[in-house]
mmCIF file of C-alpha atoms (C1' of nucleotides) in Angstrom:
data_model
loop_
_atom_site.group_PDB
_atom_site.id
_atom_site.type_symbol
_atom_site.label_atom_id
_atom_site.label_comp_id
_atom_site.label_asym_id
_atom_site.label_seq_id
_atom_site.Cartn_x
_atom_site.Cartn_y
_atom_site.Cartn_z
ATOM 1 C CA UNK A 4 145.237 107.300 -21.852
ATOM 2 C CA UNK A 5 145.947 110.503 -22.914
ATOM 3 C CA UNK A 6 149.566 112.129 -23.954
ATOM 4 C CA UNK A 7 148.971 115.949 -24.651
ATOM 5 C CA UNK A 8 152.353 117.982 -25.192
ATOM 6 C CA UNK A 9 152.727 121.674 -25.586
ATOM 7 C CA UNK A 10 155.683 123.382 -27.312
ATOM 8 C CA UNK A 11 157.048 126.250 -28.753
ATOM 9 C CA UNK A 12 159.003 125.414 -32.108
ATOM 10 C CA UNK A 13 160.777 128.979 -33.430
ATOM 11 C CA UNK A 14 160.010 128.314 -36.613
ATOM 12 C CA UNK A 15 157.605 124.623 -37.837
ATOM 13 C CA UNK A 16 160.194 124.694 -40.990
ATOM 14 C CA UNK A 17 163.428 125.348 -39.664
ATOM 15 C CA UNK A 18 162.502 122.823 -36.836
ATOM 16 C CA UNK A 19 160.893 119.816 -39.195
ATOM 17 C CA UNK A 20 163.447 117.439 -38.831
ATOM 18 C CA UNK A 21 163.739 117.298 -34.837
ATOM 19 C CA UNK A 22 159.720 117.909 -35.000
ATOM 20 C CA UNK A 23 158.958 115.018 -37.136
ATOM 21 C CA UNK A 24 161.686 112.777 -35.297
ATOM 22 C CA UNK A 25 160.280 114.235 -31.788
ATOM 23 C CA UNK A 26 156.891 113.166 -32.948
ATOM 24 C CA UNK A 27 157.815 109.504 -33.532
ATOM 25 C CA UNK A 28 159.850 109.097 -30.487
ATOM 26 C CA UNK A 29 157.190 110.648 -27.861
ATOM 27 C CA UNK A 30 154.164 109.984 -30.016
ATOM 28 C CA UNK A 31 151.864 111.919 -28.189
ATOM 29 C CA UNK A 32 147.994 112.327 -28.999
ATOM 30 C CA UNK A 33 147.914 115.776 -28.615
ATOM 31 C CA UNK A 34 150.485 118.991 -29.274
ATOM 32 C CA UNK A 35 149.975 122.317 -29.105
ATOM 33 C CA UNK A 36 152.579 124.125 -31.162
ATOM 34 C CA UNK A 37 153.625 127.733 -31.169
ATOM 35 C CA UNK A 38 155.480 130.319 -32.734
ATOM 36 C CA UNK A 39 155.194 128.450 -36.327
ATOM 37 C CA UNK A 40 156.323 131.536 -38.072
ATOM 38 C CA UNK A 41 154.920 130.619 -41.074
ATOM 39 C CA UNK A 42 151.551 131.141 -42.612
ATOM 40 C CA UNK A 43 149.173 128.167 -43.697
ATOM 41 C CA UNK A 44 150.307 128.131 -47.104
ATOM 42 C CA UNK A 45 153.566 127.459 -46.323
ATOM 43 C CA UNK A 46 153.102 125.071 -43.285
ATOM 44 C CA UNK A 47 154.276 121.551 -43.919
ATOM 45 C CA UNK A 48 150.966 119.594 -44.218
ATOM 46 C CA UNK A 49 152.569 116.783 -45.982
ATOM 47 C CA UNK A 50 155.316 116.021 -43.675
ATOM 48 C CA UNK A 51 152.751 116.584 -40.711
ATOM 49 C CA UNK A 52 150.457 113.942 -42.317
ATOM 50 C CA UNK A 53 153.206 111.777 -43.084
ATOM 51 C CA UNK A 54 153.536 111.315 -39.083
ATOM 52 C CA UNK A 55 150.317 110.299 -38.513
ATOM 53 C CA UNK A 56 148.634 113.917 -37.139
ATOM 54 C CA UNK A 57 145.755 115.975 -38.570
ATOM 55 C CA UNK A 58 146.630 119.602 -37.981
ATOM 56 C CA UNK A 59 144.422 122.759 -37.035
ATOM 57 C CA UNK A 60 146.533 125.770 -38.254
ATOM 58 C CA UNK A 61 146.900 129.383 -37.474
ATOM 59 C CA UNK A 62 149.491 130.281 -39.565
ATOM 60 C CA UNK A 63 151.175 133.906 -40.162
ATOM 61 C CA UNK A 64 154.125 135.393 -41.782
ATOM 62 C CA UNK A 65 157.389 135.768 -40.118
ATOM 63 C CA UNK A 66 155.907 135.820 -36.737
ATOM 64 C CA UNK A 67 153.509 134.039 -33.727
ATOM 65 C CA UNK A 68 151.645 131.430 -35.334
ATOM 66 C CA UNK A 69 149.801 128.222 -33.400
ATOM 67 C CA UNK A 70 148.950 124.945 -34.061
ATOM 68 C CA UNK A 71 147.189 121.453 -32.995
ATOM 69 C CA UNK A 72 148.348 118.934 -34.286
ATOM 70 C CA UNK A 73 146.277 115.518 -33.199
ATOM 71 C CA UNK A 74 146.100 111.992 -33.832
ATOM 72 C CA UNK A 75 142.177 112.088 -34.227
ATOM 73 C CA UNK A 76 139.855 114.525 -36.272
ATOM 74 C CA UNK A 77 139.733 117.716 -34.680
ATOM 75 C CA UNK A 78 136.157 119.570 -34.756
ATOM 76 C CA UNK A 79 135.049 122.691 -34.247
ATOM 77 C CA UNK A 80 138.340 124.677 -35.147
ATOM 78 C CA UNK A 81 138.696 128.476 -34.167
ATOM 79 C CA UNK A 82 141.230 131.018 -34.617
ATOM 80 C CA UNK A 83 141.816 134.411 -32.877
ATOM 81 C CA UNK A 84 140.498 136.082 -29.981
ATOM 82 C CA UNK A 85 137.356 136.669 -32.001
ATOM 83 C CA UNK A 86 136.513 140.519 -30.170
ATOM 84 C CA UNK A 87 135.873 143.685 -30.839
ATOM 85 C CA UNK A 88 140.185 144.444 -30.936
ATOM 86 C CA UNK A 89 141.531 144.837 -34.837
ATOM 87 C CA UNK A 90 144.291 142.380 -33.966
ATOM 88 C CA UNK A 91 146.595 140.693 -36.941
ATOM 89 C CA UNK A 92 148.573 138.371 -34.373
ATOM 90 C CA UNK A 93 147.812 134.758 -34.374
ATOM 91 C CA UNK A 94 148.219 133.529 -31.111
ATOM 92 C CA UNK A 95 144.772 131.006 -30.347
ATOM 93 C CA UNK A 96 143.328 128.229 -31.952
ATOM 94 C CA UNK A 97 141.140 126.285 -30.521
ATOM 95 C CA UNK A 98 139.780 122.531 -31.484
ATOM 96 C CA UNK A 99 137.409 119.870 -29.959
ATOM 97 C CA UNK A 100 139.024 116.505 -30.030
ATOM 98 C CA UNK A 101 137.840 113.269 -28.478
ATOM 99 C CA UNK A 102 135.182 115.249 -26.579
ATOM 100 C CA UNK A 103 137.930 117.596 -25.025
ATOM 101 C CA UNK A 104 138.269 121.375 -25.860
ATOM 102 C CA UNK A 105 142.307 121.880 -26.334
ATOM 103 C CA UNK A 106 143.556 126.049 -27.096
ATOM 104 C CA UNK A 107 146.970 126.540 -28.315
ATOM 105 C CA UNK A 108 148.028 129.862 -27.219
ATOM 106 C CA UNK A 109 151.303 131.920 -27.616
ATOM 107 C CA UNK A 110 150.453 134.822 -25.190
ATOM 108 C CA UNK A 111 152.816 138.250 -25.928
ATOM 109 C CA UNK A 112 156.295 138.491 -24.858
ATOM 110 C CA UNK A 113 155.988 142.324 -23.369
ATOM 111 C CA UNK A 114 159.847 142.958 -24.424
ATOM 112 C CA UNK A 115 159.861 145.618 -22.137
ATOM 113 C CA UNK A 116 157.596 146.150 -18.503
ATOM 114 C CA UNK A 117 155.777 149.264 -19.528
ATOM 115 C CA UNK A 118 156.550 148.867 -23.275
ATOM 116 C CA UNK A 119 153.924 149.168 -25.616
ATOM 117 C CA UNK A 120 153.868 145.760 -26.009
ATOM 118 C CA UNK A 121 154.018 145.039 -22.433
ATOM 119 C CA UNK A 122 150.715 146.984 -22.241
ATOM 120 C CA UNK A 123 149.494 144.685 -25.286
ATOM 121 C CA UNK A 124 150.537 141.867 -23.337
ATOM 122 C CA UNK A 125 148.744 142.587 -19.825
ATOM 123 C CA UNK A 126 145.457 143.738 -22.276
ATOM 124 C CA UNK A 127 145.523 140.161 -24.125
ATOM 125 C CA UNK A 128 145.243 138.198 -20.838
ATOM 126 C CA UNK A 129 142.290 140.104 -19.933
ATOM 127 C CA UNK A 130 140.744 139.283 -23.279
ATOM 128 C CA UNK A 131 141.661 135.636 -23.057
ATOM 129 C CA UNK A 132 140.082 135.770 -19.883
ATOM 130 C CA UNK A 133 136.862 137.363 -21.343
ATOM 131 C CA UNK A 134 137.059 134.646 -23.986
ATOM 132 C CA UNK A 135 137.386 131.480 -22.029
ATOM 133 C CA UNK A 136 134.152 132.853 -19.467
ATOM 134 C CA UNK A 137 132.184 133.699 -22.733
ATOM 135 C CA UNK A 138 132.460 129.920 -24.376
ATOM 136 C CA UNK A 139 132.785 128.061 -21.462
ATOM 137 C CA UNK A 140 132.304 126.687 -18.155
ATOM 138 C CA UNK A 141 135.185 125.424 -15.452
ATOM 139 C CA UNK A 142 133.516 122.340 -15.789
ATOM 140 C CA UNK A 143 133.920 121.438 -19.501
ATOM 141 C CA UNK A 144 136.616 118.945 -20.320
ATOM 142 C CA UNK A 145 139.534 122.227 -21.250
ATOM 143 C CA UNK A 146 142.882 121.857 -21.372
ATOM 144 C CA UNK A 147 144.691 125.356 -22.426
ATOM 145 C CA UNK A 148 148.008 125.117 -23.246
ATOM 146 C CA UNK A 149 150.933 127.364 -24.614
ATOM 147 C CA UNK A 150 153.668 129.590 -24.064
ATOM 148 C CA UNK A 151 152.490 132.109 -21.540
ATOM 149 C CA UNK A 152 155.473 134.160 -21.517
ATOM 150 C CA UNK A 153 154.885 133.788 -17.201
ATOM 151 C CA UNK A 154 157.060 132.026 -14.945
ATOM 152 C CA UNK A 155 153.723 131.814 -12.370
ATOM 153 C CA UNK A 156 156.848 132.302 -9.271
ATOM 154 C CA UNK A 157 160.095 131.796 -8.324
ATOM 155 C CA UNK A 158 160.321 127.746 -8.073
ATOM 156 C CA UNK A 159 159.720 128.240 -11.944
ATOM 157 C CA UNK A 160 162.971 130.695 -12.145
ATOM 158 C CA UNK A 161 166.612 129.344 -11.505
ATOM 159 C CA UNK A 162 167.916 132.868 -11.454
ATOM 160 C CA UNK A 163 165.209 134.245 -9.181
ATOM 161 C CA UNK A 164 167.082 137.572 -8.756
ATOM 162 C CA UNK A 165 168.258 137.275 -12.098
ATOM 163 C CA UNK A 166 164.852 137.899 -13.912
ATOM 164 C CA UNK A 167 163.072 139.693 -10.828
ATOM 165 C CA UNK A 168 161.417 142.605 -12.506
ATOM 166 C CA UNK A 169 161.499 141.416 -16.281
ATOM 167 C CA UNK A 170 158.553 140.418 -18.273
ATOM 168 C CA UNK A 171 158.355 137.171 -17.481
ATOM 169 C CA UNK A 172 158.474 137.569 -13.367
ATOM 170 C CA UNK A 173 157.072 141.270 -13.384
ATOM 171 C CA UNK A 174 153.825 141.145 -10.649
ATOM 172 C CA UNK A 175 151.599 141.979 -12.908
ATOM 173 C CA UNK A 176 151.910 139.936 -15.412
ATOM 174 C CA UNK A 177 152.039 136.939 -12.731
ATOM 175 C CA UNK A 178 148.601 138.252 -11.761
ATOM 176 C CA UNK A 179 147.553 137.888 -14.816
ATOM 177 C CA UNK A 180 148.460 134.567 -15.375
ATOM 178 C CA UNK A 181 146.944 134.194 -11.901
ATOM 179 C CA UNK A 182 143.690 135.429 -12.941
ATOM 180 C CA UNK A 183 142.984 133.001 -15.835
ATOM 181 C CA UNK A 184 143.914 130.586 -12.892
ATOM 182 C CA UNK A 185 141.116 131.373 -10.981
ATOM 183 C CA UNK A 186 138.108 131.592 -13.767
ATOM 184 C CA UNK A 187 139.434 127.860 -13.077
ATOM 185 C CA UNK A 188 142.542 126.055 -13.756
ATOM 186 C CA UNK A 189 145.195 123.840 -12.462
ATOM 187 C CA UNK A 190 148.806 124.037 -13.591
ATOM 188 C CA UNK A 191 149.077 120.321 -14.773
ATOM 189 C CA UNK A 192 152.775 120.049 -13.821
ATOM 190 C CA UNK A 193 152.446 121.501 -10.257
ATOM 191 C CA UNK A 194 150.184 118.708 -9.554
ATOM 192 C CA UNK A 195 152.955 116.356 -9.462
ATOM 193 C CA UNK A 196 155.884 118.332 -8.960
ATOM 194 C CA UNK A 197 156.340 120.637 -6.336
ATOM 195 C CA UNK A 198 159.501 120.799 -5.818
ATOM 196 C CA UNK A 199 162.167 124.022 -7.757
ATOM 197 C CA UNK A 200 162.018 123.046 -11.523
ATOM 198 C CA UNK A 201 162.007 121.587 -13.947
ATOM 199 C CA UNK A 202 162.357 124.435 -16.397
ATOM 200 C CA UNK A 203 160.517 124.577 -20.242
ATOM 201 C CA UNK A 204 162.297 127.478 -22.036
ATOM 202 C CA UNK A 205 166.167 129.033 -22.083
ATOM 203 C CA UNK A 206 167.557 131.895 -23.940
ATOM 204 C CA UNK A 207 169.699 131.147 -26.821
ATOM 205 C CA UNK A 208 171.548 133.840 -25.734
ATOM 206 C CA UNK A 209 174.552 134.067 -22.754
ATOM 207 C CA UNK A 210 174.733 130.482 -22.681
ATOM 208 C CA UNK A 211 171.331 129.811 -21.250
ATOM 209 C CA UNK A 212 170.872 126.257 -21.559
ATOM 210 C CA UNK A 213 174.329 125.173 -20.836
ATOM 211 C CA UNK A 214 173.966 127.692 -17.602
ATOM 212 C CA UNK A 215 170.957 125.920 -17.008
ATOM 213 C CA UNK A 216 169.206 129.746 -16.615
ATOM 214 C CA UNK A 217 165.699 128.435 -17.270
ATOM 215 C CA UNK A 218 162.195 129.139 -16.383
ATOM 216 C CA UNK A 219 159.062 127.732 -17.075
ATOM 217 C CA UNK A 220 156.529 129.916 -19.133
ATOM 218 C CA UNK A 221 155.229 126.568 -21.027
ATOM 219 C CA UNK A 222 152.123 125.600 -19.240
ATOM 220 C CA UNK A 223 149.178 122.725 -19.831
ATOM 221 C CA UNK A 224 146.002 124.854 -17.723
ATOM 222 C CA UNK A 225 143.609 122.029 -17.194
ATOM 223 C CA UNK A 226 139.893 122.840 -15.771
ATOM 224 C CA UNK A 227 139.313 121.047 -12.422
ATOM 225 C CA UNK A 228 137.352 118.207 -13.150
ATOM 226 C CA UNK A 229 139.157 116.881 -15.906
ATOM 227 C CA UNK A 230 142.410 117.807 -13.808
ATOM 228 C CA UNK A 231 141.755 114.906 -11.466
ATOM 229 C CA UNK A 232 142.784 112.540 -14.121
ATOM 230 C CA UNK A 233 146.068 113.664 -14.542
ATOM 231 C CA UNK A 234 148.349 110.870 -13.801
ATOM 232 C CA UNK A 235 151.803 113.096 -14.250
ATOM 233 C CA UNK A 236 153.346 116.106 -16.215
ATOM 234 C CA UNK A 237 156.964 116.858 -17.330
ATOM 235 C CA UNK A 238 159.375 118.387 -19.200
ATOM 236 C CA UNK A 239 161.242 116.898 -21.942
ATOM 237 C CA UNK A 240 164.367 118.183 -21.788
ATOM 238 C CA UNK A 241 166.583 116.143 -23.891
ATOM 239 C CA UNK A 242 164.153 117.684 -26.570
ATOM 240 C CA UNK A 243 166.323 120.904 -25.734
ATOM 241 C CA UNK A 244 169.863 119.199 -26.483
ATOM 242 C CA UNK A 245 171.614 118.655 -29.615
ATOM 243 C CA UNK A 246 172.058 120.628 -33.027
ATOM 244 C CA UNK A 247 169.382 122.950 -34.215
ATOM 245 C CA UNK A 248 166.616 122.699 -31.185
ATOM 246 C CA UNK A 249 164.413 125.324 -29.973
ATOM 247 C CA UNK A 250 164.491 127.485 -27.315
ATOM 248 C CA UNK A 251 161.435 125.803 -25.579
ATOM 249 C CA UNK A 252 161.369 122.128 -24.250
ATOM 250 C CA UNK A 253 158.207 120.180 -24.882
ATOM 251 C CA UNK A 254 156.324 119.919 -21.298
ATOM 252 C CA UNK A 255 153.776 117.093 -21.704
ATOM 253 C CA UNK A 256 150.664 115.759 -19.260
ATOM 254 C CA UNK A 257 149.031 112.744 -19.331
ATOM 255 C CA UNK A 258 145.471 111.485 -18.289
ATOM 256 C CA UNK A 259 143.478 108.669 -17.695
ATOM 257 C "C1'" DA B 7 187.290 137.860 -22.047
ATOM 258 C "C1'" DT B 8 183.105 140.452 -18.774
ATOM 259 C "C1'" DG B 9 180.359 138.703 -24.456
ATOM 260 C "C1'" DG B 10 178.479 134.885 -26.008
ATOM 261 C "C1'" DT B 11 171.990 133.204 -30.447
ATOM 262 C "C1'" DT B 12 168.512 132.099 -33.628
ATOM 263 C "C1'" DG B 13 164.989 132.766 -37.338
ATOM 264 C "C1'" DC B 14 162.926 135.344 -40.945
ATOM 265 C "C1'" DT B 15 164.001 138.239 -44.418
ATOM 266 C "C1'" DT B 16 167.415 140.726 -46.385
ATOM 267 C "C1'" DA B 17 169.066 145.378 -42.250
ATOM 268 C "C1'" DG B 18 166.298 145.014 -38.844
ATOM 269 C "C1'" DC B 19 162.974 143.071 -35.769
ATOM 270 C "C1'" DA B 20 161.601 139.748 -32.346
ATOM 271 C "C1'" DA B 21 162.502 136.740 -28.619
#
DNA sequence: ATGGTTGCTTAGCAA
């Protein structure tokens, strides 16, 4: 059995506590973590070690900033987008562990739809696009999760109307999303739940949570093969209540 | 009443 999570933390320090208690309580074999905003000097390797994970870290000041954290060894750790683009952001790392290929990712917000950094956002699909077809294969054991800033449609939006238009529901960036799809992947959760829901991430601000205005932008991408031994995905929302948590609930999928 | 937050770094940016 495998238990893979992927989460977005705000901030590995500010969110240690819950992090290291989370870790305990779900004990999974596997997390992703994003949005660490903190670089690898200051990321807290002792506590992390202290919980029983090894950690592959792409650290950076202030901002972005991914993680894998794993029960086993990881191997054959890589960071960045590793093209031709002068790009500072750390948003990928990527690991082999226990014969699986896992990427964290924290794709771009895009603030704004035609923003600079909406354009940056659109642009770094394409090139993780370019750099999943360039290493591998659809039928490689891959499982790419991370914050993709895409609610992939509206059964992922409770406010539909809401957020129709923004940067998280704007058609173009759902075709992106839509593209790495079909290089070939499967959206873990959907293989289980079809249904309206569950939601991964609400906005600190106007009351989001306690509105229950969520979406889900936190996705575990799976390639085909190894999809078929998914046995279920979720959300864990309770992760989301209480005093100090992120913004992002950790959305987990486990195998056979 | 018609906004409401959080984190990092220190007034402003990012989400």
């Amino acid at each position: 059995m495998l238990k893979i999570a992927t989460w977005n933390v705000n901030s590995i320090r500010a969110r240690l506590e819950r992090a290291i208690a989370w870790l305990e309580k779900a004990s999974p074999d596997i997390v992703c973590l994003q949005e660490l905003k903190t670089s690898n000097e200051t990321f807290p390797y002792d506590e992390i070690h202290a919980a029983g994970y090894h950690a592959a870290v792409y650290g950076q000041k202030t901002y972005n900033g991914v993680a894998i954290l794993s029960r086993n060894e990881p191997t054959d750790v890589m960071v960045g987008l590793s093209d031709d683009v002068e790009d500072p952001q750390a948003r990928l790392i990527a690991a082999r562990i226990d014969g699986v290929n896992v990427l964290s990712v924290y794709v771009p917000n895009g603030a704004v739809v035609d923003s600079d950094k909406w354009i940056y956002k659109l642009a770094w699909y394409k090139r993780l696009h370019r750099y999943l077809s360039r290493r591998y294969t659809p039928d490689d054991p891959l499982l790419l999760c991370g914050d993709f800033n895409i609610a992939p449609d509206d059964r992922d939006v409770a406010n539909p109307e809401k957020w129709a238009g923004s940067v998280i529901c704007h058609a173009d960036g759902r075709a992106s999303l839509q593209n790495l799809i079909n290089w070939g992947l499967v959206d873990t959760l959907r293989l289980h739940h079809v249904e309206q829901g569950p939601y991964s991430w609400w906005d600190y601000r106007h009351l989001g949570f306690p509105k229950n205005d969520g979406l889900r932008i936190d996705h575990i991408l799976s390639t085909p093969a190894f999809a078929e031994r998914c046995t279920d995905a979720m959300v864990d929302r309770e992760e989301r209540k209480g005093k100090k948590p992120s913004d992002h609930a950790p959305v987990l999928a486990f195998f056979e």
